[in-house]
PDB file of N, CA and C in Angstrom:
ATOM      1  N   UNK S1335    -167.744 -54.700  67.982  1.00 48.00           N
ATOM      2  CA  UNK S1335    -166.485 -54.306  67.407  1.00 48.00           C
ATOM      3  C   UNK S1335    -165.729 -53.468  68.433  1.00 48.00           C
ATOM      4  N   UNK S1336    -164.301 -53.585  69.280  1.00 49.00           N
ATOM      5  CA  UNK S1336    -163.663 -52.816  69.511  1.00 49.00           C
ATOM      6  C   UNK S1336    -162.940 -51.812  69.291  1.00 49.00           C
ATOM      7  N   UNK S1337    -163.054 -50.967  69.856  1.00 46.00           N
ATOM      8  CA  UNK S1337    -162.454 -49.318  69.588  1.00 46.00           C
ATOM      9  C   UNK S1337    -161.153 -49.547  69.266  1.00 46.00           C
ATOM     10  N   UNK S1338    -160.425 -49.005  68.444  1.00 38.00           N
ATOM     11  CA  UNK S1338    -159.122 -48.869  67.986  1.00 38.00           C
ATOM     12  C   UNK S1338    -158.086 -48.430  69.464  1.00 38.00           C
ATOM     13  N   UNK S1339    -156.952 -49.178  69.892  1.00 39.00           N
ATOM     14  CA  UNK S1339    -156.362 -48.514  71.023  1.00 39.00           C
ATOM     15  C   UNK S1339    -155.796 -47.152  70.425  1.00 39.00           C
ATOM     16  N   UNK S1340    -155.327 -46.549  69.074  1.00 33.00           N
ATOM     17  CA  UNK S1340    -154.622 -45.371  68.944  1.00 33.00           C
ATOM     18  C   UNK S1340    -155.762 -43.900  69.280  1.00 33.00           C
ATOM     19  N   UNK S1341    -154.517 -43.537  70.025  1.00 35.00           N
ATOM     20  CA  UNK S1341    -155.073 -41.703  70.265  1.00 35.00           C
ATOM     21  C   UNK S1341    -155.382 -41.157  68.627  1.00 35.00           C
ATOM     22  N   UNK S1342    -156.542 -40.558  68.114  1.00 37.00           N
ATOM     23  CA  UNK S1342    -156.165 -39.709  67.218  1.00 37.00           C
ATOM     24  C   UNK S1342    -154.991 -38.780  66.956  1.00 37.00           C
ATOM     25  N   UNK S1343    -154.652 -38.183  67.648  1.00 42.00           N
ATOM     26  CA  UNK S1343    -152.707 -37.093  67.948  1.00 42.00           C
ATOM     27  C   UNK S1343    -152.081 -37.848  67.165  1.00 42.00           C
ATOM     28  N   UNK S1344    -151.714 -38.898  67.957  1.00 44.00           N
ATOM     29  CA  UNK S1344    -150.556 -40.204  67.719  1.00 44.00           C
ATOM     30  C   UNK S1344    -150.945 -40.610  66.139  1.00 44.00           C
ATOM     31  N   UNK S1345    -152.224 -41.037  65.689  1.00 45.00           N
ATOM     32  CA  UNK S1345    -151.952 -41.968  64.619  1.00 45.00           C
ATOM     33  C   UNK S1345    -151.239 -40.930  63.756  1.00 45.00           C
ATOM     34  N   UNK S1346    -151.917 -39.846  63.806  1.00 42.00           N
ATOM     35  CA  UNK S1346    -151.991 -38.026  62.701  1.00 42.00           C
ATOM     36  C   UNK S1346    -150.323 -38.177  62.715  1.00 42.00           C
ATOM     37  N   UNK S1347    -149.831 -38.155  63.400  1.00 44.00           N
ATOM     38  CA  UNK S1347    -148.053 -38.133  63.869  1.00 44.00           C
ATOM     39  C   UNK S1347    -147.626 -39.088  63.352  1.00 44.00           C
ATOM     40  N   UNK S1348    -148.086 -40.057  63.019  1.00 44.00           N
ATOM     41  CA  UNK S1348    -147.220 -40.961  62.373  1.00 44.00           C
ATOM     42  C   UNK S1348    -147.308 -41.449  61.384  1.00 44.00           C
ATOM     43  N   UNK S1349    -148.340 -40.856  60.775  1.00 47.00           N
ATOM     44  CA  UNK S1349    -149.265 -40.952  59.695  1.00 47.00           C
ATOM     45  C   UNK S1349    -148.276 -39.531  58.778  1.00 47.00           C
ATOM     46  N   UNK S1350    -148.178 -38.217  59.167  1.00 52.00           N
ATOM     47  CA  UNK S1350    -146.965 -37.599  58.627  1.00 52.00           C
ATOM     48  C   UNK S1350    -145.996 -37.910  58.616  1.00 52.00           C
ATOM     49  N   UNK S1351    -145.263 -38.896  59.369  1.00 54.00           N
ATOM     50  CA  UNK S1351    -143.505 -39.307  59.026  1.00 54.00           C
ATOM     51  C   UNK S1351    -143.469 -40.423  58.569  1.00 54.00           C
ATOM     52  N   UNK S1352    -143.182 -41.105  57.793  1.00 66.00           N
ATOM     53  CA  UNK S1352    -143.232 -42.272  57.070  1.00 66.00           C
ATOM     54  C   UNK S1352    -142.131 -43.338  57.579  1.00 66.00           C
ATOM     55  N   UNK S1353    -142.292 -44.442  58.466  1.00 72.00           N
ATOM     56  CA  UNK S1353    -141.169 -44.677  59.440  1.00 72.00           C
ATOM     57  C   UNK S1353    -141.618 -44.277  61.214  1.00 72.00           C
ATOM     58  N   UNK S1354    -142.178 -43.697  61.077  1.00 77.00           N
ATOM     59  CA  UNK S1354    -142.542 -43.405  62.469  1.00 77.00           C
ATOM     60  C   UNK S1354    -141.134 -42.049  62.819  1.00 77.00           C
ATOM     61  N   UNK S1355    -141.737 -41.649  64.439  1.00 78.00           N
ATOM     62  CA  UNK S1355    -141.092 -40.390  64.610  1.00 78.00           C
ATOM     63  C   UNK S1355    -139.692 -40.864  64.751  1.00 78.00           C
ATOM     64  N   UNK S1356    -139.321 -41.799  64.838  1.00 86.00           N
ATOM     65  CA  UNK S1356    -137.580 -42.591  65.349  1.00 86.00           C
ATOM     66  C   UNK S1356    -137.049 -42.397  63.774  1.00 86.00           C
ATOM     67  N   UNK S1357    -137.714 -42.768  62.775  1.00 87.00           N
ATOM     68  CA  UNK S1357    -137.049 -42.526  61.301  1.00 87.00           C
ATOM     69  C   UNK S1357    -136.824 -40.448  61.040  1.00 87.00           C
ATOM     70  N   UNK S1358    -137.351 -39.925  61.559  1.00 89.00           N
ATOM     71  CA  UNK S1358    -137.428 -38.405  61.158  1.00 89.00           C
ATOM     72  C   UNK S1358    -136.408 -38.059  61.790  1.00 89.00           C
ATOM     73  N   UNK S1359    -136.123 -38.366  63.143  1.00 91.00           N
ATOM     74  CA  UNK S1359    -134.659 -37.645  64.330  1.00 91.00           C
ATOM     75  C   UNK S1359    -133.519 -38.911  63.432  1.00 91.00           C
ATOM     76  N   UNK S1360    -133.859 -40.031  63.134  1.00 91.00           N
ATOM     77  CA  UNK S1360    -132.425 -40.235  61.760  1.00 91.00           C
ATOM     78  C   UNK S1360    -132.010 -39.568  61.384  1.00 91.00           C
ATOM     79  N   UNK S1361    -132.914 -39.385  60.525  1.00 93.00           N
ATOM     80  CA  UNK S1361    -132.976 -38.540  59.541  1.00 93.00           C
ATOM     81  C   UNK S1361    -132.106 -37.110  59.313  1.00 93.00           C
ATOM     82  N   UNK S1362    -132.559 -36.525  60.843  1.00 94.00           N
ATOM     83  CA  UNK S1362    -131.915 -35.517  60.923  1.00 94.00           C
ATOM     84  C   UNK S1362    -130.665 -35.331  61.470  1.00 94.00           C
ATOM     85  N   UNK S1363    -129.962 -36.577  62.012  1.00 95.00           N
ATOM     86  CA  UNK S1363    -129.085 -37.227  62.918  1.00 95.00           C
ATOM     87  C   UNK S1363    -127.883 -37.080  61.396  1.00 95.00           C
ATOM     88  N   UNK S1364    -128.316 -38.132  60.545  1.00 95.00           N
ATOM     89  CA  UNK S1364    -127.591 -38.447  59.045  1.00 95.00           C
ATOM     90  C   UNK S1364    -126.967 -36.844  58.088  1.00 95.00           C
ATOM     91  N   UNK S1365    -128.264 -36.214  58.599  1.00 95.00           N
ATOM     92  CA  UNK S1365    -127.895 -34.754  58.145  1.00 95.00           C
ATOM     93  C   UNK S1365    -126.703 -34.444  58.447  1.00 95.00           C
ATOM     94  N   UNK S1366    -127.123 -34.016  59.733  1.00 96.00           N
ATOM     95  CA  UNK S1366    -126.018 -33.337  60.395  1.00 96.00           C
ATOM     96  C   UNK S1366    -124.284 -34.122  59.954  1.00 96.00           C
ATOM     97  N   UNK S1367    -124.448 -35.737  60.204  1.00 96.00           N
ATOM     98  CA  UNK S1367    -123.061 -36.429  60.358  1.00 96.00           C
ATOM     99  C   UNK S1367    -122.586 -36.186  58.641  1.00 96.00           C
ATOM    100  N   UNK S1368    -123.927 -35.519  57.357  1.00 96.00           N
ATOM    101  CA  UNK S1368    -123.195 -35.891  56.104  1.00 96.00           C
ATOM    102  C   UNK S1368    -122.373 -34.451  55.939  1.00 96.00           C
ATOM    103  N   UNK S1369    -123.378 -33.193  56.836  1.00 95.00           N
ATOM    104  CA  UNK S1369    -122.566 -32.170  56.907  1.00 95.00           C
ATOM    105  C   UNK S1369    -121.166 -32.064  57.594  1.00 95.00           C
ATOM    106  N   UNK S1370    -120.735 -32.916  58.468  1.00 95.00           N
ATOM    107  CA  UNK S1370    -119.621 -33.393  59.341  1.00 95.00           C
ATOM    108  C   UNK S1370    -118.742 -33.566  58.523  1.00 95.00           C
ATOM    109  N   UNK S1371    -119.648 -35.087  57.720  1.00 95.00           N
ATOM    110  CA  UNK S1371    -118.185 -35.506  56.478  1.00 95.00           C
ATOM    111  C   UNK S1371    -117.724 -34.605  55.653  1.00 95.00           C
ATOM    112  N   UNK S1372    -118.656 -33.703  55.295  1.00 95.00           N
ATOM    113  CA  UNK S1372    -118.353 -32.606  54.027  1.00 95.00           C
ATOM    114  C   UNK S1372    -116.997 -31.877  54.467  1.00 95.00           C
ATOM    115  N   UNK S1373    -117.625 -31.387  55.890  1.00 95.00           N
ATOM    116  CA  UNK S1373    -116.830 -30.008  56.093  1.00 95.00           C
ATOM    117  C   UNK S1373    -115.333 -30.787  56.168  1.00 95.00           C
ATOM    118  N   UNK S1374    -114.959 -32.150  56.533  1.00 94.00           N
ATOM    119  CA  UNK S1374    -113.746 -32.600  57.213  1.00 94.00           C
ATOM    120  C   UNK S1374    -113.548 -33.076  56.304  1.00 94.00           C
ATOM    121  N   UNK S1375    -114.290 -33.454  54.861  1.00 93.00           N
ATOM    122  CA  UNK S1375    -113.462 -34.004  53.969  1.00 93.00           C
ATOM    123  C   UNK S1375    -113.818 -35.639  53.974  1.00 93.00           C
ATOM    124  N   UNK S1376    -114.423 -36.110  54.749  1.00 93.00           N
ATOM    125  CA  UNK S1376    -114.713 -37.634  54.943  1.00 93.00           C
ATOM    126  C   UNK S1376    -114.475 -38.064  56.382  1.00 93.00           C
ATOM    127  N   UNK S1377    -114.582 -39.635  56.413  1.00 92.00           N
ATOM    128  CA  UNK S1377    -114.698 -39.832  58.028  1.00 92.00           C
ATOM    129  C   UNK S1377    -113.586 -39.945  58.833  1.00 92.00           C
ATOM    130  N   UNK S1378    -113.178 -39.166  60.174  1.00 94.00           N
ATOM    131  CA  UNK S1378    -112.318 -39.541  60.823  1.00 94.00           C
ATOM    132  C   UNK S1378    -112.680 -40.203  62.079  1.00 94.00           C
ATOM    133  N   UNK S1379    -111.481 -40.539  62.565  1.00 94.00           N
ATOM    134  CA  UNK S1379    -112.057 -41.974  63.840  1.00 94.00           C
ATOM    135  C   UNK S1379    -112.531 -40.713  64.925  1.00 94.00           C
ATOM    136  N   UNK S1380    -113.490 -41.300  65.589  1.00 95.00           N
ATOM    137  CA  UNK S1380    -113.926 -40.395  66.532  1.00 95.00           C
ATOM    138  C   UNK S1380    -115.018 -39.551  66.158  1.00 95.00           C
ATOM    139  N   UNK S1381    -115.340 -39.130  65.422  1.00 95.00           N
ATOM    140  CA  UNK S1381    -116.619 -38.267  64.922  1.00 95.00           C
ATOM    141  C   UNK S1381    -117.697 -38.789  65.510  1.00 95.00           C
ATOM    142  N   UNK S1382    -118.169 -39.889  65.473  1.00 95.00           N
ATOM    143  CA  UNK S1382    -119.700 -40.236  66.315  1.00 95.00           C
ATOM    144  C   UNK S1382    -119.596 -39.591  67.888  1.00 95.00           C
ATOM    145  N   UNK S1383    -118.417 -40.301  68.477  1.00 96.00           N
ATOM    146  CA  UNK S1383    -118.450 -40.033  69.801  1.00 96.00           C
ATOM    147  C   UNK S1383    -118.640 -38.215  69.992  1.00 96.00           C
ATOM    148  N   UNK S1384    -117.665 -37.386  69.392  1.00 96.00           N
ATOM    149  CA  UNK S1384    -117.762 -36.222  69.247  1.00 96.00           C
ATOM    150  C   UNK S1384    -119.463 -35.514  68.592  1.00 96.00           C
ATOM    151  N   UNK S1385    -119.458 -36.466  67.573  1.00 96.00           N
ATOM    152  CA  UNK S1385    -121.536 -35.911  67.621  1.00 96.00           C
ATOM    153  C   UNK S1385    -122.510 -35.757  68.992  1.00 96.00           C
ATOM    154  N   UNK S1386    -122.086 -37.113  69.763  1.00 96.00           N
ATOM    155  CA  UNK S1386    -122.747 -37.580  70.695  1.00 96.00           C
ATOM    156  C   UNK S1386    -122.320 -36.238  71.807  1.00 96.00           C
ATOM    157  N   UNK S1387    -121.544 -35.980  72.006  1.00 96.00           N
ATOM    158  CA  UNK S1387    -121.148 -34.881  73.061  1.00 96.00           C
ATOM    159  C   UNK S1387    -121.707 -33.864  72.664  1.00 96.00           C
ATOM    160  N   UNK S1388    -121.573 -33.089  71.393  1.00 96.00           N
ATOM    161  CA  UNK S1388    -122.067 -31.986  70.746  1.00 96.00           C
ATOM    162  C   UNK S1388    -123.378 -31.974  70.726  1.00 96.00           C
ATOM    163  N   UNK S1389    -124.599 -32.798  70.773  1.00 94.00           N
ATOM    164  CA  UNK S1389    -125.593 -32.573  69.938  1.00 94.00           C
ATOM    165  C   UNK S1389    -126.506 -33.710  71.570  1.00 94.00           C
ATOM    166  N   UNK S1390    -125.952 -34.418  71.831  1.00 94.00           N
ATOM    167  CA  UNK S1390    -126.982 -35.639  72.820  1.00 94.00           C
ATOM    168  C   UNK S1390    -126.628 -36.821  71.889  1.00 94.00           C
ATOM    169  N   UNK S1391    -127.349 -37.751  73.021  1.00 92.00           N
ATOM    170  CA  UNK S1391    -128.007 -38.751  72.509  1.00 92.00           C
ATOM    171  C   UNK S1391    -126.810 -39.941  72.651  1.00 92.00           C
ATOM    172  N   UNK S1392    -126.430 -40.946  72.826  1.00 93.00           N
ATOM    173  CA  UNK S1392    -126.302 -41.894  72.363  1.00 93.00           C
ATOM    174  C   UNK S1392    -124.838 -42.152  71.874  1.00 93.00           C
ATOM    175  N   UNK S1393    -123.300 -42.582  72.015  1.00 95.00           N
ATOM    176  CA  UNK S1393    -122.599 -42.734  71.150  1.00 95.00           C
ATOM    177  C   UNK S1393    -122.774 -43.958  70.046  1.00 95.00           C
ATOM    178  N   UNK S1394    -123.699 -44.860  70.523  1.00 95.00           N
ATOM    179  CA  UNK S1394    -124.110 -45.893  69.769  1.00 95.00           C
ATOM    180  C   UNK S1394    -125.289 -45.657  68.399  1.00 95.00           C
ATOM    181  N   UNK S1395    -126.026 -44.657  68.880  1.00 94.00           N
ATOM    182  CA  UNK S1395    -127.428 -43.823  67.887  1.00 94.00           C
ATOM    183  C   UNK S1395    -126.512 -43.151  66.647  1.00 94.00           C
ATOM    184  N   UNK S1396    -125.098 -42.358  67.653  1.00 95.00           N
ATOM    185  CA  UNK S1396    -124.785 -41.434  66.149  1.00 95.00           C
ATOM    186  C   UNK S1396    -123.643 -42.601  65.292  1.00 95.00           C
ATOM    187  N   UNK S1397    -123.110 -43.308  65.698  1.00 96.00           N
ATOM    188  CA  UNK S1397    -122.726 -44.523  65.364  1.00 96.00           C
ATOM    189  C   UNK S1397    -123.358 -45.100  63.741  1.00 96.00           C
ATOM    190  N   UNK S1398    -124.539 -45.669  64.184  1.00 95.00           N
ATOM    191  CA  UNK S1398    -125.700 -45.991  63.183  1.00 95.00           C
ATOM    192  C   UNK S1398    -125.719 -44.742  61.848  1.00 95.00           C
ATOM    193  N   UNK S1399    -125.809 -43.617  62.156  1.00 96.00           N
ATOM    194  CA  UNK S1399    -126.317 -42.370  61.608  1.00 96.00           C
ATOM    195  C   UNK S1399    -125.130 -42.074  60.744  1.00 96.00           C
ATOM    196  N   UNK S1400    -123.623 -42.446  61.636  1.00 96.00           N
ATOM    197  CA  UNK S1400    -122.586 -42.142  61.103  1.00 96.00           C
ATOM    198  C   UNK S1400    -122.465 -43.655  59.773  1.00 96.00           C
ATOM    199  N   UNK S1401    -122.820 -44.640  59.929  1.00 95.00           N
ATOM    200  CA  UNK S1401    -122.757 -45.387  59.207  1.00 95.00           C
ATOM    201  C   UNK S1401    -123.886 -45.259  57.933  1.00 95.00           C
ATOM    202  N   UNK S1402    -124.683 -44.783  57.885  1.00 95.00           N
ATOM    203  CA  UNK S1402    -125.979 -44.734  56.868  1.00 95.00           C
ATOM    204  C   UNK S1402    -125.521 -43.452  56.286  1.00 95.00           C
ATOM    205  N   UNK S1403    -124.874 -42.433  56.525  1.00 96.00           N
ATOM    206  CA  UNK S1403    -124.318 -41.012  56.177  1.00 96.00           C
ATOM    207  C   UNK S1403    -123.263 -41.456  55.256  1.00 96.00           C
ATOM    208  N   UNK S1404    -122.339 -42.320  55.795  1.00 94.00           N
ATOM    209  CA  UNK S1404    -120.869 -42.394  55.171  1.00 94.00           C
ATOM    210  C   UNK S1404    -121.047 -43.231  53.657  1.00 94.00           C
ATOM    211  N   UNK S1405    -122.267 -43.883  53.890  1.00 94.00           N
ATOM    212  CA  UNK S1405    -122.361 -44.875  52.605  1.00 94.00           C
ATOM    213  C   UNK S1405    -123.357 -44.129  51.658  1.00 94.00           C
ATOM    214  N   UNK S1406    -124.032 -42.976  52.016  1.00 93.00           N
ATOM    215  CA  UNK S1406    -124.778 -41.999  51.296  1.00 93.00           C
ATOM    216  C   UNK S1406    -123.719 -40.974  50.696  1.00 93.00           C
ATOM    217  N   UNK S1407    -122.542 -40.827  51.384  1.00 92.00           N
ATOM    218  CA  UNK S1407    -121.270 -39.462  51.202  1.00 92.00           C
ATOM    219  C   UNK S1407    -120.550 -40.194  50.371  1.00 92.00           C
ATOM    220  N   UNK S1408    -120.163 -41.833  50.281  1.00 90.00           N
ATOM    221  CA  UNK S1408    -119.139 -42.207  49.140  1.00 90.00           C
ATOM    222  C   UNK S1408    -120.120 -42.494  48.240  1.00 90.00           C
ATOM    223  N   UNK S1409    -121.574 -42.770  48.104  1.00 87.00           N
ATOM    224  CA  UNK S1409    -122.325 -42.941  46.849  1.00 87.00           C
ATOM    225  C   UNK S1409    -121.783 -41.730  46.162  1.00 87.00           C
ATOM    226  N   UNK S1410    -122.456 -40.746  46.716  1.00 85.00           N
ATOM    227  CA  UNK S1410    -122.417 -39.516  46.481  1.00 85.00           C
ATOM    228  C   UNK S1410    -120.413 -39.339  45.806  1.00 85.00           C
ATOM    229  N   UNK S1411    -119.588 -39.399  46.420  1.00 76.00           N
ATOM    230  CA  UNK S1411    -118.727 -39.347  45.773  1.00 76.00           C
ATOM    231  C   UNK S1411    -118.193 -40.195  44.407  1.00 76.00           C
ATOM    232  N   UNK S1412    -118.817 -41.036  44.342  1.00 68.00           N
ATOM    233  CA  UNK S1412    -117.979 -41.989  43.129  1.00 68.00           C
ATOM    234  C   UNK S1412    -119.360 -41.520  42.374  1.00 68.00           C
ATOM    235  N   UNK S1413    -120.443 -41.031  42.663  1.00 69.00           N
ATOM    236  CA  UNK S1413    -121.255 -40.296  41.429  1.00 69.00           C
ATOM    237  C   UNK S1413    -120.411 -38.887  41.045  1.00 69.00           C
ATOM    238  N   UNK S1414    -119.631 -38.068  41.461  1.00 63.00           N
ATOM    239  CA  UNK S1414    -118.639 -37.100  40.910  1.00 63.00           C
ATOM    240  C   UNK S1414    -117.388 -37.618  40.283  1.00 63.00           C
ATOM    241  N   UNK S1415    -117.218 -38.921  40.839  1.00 60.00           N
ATOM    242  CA  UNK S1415    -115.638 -39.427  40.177  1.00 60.00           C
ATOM    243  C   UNK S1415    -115.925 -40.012  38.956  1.00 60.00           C
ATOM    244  N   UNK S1416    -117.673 -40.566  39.117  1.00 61.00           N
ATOM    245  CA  UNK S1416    -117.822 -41.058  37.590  1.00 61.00           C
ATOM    246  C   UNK S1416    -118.552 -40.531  36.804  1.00 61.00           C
ATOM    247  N   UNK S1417    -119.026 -38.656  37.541  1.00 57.00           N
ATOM    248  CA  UNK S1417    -119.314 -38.444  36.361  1.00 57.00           C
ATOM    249  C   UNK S1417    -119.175 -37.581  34.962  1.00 57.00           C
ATOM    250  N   UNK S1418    -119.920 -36.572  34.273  1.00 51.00           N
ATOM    251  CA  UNK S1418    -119.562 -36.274  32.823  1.00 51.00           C
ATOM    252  C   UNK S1418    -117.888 -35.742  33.020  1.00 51.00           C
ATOM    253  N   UNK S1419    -117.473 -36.028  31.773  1.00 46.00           N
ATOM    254  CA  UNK S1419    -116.146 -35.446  31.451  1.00 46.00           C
ATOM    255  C   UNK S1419    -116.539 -34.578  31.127  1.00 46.00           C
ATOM    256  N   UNK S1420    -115.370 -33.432  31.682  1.00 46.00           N
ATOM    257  CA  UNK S1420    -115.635 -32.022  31.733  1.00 46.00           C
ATOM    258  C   UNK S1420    -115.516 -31.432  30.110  1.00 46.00           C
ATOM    259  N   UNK S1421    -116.256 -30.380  29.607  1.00 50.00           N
ATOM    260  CA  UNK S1421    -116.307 -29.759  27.868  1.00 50.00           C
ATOM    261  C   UNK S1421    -115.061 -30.056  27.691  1.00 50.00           C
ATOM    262  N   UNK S1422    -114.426 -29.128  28.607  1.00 48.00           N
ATOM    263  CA  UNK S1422    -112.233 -28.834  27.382  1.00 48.00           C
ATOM    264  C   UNK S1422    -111.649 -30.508  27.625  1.00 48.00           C
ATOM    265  N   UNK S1423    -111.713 -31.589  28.006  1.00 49.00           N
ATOM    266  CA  UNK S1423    -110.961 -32.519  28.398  1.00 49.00           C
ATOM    267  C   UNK S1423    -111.818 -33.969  27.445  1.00 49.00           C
ATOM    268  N   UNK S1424    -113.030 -33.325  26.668  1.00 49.00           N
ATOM    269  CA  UNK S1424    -113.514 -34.271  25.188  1.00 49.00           C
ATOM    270  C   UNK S1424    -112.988 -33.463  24.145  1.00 49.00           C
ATOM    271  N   UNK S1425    -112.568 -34.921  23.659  1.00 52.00           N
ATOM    272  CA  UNK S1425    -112.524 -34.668  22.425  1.00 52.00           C
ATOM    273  C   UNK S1425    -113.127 -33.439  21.206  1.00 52.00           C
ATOM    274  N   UNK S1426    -112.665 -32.695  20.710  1.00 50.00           N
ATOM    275  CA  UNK S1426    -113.556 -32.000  19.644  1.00 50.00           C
ATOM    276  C   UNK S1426    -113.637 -33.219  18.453  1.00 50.00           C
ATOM    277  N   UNK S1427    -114.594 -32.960  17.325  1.00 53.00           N
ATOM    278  CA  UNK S1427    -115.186 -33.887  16.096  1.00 53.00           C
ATOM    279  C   UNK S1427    -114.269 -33.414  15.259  1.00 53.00           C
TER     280      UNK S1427
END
């Protein structure tokens, strides 16, 4: 029977991030771009490239990040546009 090629380190490492370590720096990539959208209100042209200067990496990486963020930020919004009607604006019985 041959020995497994993985380092013990490595499997332990990837064995905590679910996705491997490339899904966790997403992850934290999406963060940052949903805090972006918040503060500005939603997306304006140019924001990836401006991540990419600010932070590293890639204008094409925050690109991706900016796209998986923006469709998590309008979920997120049309769950406030659709949801409960506020107490004073129902009906009383």
């Amino acid at each position: 029977m041959a020995a497994s090629s993985f380092a013990p380190s490595r499997a332990s490492s990837w064995a905590s991030s679910p996705g491997g370590p490339g899904r966790a720096r997403r992850d934290r990539a999406v963060a940052i771009v949903l805090a972006e959208l918040r503060q500005a209100g939603g997306y304006r042209r140019g924001m990836a490239a401006q991540l990419a200067r600010e932070h590293g990496g890639s204008e094409r990486g925050w690109q991706r990040a900016m796209n998986e963020a923006c469709a998590q930020y309008e979920h997120g919004q049309d769950q406030d546009d659709a949801g409960t009607v506020p107490q004073a604006a129902q009906p009383s019985p």
